[in-house]
N, CA and C atoms as an extended XYZ file, in Angstrom:
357
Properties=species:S:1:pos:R:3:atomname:S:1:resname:S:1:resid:I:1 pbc="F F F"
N         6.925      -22.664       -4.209 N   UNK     1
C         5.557      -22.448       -4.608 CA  UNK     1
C         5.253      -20.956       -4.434 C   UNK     1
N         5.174      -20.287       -5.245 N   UNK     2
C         5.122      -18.842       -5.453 CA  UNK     2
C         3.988      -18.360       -5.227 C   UNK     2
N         3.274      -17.724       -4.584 N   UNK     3
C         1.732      -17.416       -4.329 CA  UNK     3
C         1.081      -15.577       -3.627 C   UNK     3
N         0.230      -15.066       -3.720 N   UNK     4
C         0.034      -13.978       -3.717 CA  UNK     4
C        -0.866      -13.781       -2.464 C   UNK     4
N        -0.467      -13.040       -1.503 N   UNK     5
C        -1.363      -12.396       -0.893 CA  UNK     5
C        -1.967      -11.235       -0.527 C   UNK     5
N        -2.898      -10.828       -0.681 N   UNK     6
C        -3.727       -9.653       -1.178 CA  UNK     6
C        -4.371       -9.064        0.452 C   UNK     6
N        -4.503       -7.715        0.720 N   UNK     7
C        -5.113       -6.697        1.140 CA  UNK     7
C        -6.031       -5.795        0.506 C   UNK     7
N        -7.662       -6.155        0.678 N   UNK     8
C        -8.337       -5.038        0.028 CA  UNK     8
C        -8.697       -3.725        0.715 C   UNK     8
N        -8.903       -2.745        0.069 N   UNK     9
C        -9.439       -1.645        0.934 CA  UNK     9
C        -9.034       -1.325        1.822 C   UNK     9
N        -7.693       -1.483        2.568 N   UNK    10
C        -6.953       -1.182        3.730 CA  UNK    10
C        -6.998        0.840        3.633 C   UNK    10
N        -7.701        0.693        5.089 N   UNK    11
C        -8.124        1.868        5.435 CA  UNK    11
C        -6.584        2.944        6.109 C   UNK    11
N        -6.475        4.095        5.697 N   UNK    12
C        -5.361        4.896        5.750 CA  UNK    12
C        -5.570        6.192        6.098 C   UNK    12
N        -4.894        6.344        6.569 N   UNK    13
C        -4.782        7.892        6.656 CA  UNK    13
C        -3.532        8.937        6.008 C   UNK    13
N        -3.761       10.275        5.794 N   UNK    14
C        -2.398       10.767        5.200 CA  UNK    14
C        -2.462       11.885        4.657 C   UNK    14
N        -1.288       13.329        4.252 N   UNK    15
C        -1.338       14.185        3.832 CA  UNK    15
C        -1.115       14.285        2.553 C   UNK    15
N        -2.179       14.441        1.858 N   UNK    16
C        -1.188       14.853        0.138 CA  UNK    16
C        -2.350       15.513       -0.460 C   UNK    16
N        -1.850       16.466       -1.803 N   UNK    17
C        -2.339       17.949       -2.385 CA  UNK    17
C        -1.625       18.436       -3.207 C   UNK    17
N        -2.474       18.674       -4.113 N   UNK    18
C        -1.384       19.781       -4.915 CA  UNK    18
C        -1.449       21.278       -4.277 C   UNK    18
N        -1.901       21.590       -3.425 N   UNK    19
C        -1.686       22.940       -2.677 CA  UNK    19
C        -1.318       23.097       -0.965 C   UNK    19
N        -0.786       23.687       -0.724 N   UNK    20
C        -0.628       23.704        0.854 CA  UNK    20
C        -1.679       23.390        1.744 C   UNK    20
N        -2.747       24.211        1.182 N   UNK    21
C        -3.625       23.713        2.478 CA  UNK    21
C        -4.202       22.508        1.979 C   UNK    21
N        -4.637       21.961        1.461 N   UNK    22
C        -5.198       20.202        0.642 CA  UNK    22
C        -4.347       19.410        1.689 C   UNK    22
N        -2.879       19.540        1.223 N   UNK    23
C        -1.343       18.983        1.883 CA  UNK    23
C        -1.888       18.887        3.781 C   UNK    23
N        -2.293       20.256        4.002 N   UNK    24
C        -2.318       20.123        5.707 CA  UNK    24
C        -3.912       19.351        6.447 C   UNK    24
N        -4.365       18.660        5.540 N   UNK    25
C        -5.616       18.546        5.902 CA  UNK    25
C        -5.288       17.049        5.953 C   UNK    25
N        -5.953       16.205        7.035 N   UNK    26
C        -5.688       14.675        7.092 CA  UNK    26
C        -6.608       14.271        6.204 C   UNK    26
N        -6.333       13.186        5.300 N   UNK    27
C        -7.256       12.461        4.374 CA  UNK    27
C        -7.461       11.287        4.536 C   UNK    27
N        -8.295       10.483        3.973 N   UNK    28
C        -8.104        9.336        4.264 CA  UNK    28
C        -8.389        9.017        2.555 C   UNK    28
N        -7.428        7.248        2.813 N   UNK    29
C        -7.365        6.753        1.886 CA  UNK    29
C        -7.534        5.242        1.691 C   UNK    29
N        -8.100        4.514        0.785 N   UNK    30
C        -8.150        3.369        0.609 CA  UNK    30
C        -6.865        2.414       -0.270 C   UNK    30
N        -6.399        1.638        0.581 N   UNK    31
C        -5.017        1.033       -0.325 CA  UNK    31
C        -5.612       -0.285       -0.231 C   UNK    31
N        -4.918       -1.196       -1.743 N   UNK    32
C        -5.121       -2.052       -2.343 CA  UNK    32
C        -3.544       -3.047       -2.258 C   UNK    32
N        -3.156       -3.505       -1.503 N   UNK    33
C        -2.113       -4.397       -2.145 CA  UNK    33
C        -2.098       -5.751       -1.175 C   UNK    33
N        -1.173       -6.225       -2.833 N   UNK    34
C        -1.302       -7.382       -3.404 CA  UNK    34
C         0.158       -8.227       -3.603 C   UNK    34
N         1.153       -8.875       -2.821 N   UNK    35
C         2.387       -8.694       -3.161 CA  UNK    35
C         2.526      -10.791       -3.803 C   UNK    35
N         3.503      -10.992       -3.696 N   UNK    36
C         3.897      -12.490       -3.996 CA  UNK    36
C         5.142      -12.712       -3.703 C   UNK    36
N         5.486      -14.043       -3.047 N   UNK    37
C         6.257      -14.448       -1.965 CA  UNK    37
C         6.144      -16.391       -2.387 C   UNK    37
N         6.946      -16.637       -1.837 N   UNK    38
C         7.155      -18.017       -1.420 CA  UNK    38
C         6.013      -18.545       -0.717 C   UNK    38
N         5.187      -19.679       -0.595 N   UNK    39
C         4.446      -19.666        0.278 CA  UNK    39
C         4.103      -21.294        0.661 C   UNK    39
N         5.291      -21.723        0.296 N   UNK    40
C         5.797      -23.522        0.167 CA  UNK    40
C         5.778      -23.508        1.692 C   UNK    40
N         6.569      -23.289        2.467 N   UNK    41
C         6.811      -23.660        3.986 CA  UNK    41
C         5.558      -23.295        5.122 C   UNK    41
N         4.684      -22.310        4.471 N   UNK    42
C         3.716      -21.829        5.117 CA  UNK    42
C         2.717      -22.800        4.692 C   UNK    42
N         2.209      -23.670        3.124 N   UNK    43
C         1.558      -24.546        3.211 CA  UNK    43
C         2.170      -26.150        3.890 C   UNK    43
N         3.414      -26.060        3.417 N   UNK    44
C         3.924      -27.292        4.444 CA  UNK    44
C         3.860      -27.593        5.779 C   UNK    44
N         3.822      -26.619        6.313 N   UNK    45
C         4.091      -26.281        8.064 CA  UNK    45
C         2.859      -26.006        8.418 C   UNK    45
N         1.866      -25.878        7.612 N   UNK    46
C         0.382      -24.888        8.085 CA  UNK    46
C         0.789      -24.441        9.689 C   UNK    46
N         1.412      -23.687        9.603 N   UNK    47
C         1.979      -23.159       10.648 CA  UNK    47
C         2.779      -21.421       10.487 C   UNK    47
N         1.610      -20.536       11.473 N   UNK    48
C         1.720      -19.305       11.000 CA  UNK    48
C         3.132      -18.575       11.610 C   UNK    48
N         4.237      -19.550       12.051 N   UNK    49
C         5.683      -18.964       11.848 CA  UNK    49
C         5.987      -19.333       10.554 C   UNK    49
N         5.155      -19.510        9.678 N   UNK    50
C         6.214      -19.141        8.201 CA  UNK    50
C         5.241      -18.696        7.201 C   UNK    50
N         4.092      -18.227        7.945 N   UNK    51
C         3.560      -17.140        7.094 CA  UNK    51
C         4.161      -15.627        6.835 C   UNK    51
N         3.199      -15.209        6.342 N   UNK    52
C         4.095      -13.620        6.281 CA  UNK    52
C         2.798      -12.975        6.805 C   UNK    52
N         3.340      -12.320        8.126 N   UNK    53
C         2.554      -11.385        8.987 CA  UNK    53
C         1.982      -10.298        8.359 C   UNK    53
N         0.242      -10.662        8.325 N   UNK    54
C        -0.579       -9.771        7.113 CA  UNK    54
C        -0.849       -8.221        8.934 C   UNK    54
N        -0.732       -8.444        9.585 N   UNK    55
C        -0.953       -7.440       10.245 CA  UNK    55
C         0.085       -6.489       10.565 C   UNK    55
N         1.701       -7.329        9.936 N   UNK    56
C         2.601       -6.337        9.989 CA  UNK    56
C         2.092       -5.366        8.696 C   UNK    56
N         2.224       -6.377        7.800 N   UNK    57
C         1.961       -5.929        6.156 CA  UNK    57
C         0.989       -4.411        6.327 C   UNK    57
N        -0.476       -4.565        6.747 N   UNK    58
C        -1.381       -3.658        7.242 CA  UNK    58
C        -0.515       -2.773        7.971 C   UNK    58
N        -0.170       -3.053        9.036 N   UNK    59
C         0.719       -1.640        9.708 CA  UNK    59
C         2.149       -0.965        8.704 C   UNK    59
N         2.629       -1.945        7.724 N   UNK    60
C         3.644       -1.141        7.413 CA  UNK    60
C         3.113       -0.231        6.062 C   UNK    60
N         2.380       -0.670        5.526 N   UNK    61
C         1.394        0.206        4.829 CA  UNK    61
C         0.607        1.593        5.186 C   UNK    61
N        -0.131        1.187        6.381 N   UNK    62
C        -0.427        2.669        7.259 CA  UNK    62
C         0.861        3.578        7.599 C   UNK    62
N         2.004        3.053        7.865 N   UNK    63
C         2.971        3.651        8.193 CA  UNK    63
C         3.617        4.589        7.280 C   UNK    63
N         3.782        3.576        6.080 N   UNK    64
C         3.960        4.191        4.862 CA  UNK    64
C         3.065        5.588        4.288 C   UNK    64
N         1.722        5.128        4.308 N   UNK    65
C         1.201        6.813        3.846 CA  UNK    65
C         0.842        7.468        4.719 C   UNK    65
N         1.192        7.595        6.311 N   UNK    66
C         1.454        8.533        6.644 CA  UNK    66
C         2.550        9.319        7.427 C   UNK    66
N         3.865        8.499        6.566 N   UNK    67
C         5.079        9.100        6.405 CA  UNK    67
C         4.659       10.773        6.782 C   UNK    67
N         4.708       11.106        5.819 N   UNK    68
C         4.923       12.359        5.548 CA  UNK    68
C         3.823       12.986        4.269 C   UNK    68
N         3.670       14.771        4.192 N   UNK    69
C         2.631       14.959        3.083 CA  UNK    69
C         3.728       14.993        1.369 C   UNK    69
N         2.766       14.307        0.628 N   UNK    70
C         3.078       14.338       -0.563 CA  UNK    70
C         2.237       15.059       -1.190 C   UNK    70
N         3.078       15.827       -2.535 N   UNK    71
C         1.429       16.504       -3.219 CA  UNK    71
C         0.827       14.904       -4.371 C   UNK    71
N         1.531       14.142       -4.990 N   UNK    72
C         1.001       13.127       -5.910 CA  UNK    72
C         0.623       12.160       -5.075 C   UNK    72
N        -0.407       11.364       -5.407 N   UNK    73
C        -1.233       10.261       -5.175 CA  UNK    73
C        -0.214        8.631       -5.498 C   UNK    73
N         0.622        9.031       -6.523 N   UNK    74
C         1.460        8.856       -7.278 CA  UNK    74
C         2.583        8.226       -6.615 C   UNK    74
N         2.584        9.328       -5.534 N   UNK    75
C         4.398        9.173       -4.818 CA  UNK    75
C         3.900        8.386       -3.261 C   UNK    75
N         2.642        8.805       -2.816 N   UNK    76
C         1.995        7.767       -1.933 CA  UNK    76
C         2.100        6.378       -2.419 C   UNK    76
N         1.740        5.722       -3.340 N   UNK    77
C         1.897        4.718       -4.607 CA  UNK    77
C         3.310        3.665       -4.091 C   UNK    77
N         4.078        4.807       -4.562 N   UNK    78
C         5.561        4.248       -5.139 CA  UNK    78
C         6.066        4.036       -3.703 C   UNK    78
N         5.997        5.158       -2.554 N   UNK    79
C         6.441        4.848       -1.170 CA  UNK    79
C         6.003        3.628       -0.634 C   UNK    79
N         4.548        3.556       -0.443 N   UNK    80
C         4.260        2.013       -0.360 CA  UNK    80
C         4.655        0.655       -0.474 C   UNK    80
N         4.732        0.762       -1.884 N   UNK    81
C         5.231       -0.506       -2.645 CA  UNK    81
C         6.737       -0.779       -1.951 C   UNK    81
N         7.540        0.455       -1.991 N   UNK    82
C         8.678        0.338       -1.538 CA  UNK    82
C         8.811        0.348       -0.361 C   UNK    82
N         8.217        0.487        0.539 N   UNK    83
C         8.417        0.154        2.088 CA  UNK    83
C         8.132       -1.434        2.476 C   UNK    83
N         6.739       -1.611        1.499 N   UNK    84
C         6.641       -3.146        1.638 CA  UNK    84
C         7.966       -3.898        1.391 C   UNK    84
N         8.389       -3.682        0.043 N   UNK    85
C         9.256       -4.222       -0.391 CA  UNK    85
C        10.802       -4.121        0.640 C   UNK    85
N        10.945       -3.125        1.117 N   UNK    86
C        12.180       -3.239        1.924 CA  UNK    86
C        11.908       -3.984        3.728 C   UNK    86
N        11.010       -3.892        3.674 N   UNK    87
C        10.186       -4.391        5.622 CA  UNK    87
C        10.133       -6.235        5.244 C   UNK    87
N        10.127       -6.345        3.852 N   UNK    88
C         9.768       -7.679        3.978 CA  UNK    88
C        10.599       -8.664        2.583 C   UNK    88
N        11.955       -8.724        3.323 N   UNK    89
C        12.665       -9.575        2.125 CA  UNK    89
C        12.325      -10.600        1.570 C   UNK    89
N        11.181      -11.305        1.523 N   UNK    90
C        10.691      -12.733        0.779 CA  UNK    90
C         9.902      -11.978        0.287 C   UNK    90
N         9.167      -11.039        0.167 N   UNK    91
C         8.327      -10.326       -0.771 CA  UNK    91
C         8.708      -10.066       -2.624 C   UNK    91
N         9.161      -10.452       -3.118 N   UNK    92
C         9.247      -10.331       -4.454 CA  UNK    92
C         9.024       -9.351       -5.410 C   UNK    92
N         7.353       -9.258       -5.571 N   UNK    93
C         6.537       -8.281       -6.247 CA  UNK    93
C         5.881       -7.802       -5.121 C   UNK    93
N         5.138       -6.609       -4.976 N   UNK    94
C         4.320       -5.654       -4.699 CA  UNK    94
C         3.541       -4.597       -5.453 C   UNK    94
N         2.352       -5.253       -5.657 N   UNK    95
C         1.233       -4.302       -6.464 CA  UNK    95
C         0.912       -3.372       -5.539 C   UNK    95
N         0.468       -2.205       -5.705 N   UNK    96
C        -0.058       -1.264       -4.731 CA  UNK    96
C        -1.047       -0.183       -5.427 C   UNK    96
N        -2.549       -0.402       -4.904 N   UNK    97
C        -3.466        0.767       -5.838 CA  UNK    97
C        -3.796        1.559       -4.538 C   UNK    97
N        -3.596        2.974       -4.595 N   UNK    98
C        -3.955        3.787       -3.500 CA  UNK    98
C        -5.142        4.549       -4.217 C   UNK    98
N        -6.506        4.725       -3.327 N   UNK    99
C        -7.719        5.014       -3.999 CA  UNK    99
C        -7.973        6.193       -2.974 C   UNK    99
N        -7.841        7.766       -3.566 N   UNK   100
C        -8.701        8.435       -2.511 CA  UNK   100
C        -9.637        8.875       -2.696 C   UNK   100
N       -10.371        8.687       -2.123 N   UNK   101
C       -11.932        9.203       -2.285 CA  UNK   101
C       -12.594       10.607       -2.429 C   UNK   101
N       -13.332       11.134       -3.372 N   UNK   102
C       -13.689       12.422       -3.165 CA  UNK   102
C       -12.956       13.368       -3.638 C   UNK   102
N       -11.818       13.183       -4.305 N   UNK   103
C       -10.763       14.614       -4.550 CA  UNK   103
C       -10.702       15.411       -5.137 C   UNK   103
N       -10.545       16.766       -4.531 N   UNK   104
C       -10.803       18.011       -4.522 CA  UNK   104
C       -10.786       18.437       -5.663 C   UNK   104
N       -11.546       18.799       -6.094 N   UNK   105
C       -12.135       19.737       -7.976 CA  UNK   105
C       -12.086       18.779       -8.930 C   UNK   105
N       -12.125       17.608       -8.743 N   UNK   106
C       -12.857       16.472       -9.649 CA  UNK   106
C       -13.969       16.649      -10.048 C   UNK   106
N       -14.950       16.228       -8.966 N   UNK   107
C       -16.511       16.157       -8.733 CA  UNK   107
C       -16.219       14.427       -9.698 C   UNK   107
N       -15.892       13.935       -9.037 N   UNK   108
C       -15.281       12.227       -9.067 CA  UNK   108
C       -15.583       11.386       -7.691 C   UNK   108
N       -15.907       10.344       -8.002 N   UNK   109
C       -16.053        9.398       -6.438 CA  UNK   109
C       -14.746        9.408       -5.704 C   UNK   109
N       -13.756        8.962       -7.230 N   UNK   110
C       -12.833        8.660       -6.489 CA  UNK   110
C       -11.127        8.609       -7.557 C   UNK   110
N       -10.024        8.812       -6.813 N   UNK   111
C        -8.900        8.623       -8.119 CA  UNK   111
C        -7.967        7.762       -7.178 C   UNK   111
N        -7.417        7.344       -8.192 N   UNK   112
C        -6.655        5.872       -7.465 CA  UNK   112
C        -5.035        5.950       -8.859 C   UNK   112
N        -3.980        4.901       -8.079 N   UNK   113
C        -2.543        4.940       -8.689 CA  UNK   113
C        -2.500        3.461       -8.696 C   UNK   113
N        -2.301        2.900       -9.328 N   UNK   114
C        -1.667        1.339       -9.367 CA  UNK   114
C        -0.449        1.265       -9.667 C   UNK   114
N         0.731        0.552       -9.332 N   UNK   115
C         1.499        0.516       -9.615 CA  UNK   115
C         2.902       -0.732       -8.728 C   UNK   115
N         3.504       -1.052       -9.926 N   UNK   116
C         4.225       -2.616       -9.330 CA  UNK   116
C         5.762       -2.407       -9.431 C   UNK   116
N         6.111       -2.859       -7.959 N   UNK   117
C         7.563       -2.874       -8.217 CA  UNK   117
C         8.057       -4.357       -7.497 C   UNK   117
N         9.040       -4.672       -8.401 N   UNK   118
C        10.045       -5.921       -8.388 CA  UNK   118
C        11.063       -5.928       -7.793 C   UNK   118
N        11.838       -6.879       -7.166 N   UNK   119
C        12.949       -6.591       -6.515 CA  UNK   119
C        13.838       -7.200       -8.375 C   UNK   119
């Protein structure tokens, strides 16, 4: 039974810019994901040893964007998806929209990346 579980607005922190100093300044960011998994034994068992640990999920996400500074919004994005995807082998798909707020010489609320990767 194939089924999706979702993280909204997961609050982040992290370096990224297209210029050095943008890059050295902590930002914060709003992430969106959404992955799909098996989720037969977790409704069979209603029993949260065969769920999939949404507070690892949350920490490996924070972990993820603040790896390290990136200048694309883009490559925050793609790291994500792919950390989920490698931290959690029943994971399948992983959607991931990273939204940062406010960015610099827009005069925009906000710019955001969506983007899905498959095993």
């Amino acid at each position: 039974m194939d089924g999706t579980i979702e993280i909204r607005g997961l609050r982040c922190r992290g370096h990224q810019g297209t210029s050095e100093a943008e890059r050295a300044r902590l930002q914060d960011y709003l992430v969106d994901v959404m992955v799909h998994t098996d989720l037969a034994e977790a409704v069979r068992a209603d029993d949260v040893a065969f769920a999939l640990d949404i507070s690892s999920l949350a920490s490996t996400v924070r972990a993820a964007v603040a790896e390290r500074p990136r200048a694309l919004v883009e490559r925050i994005t793609f790291d994500v998806a792919r950390s989920v995807l490698a931290r959690f082998p029943a994971i399948h798909e992983a959607r991931v929209r990273v939204l940062k707020p406010h960015p610099e010489g827009l005069n925009a609320d906000a710019e955001a990346v969506e983007l899905v990767l498959r095993r």
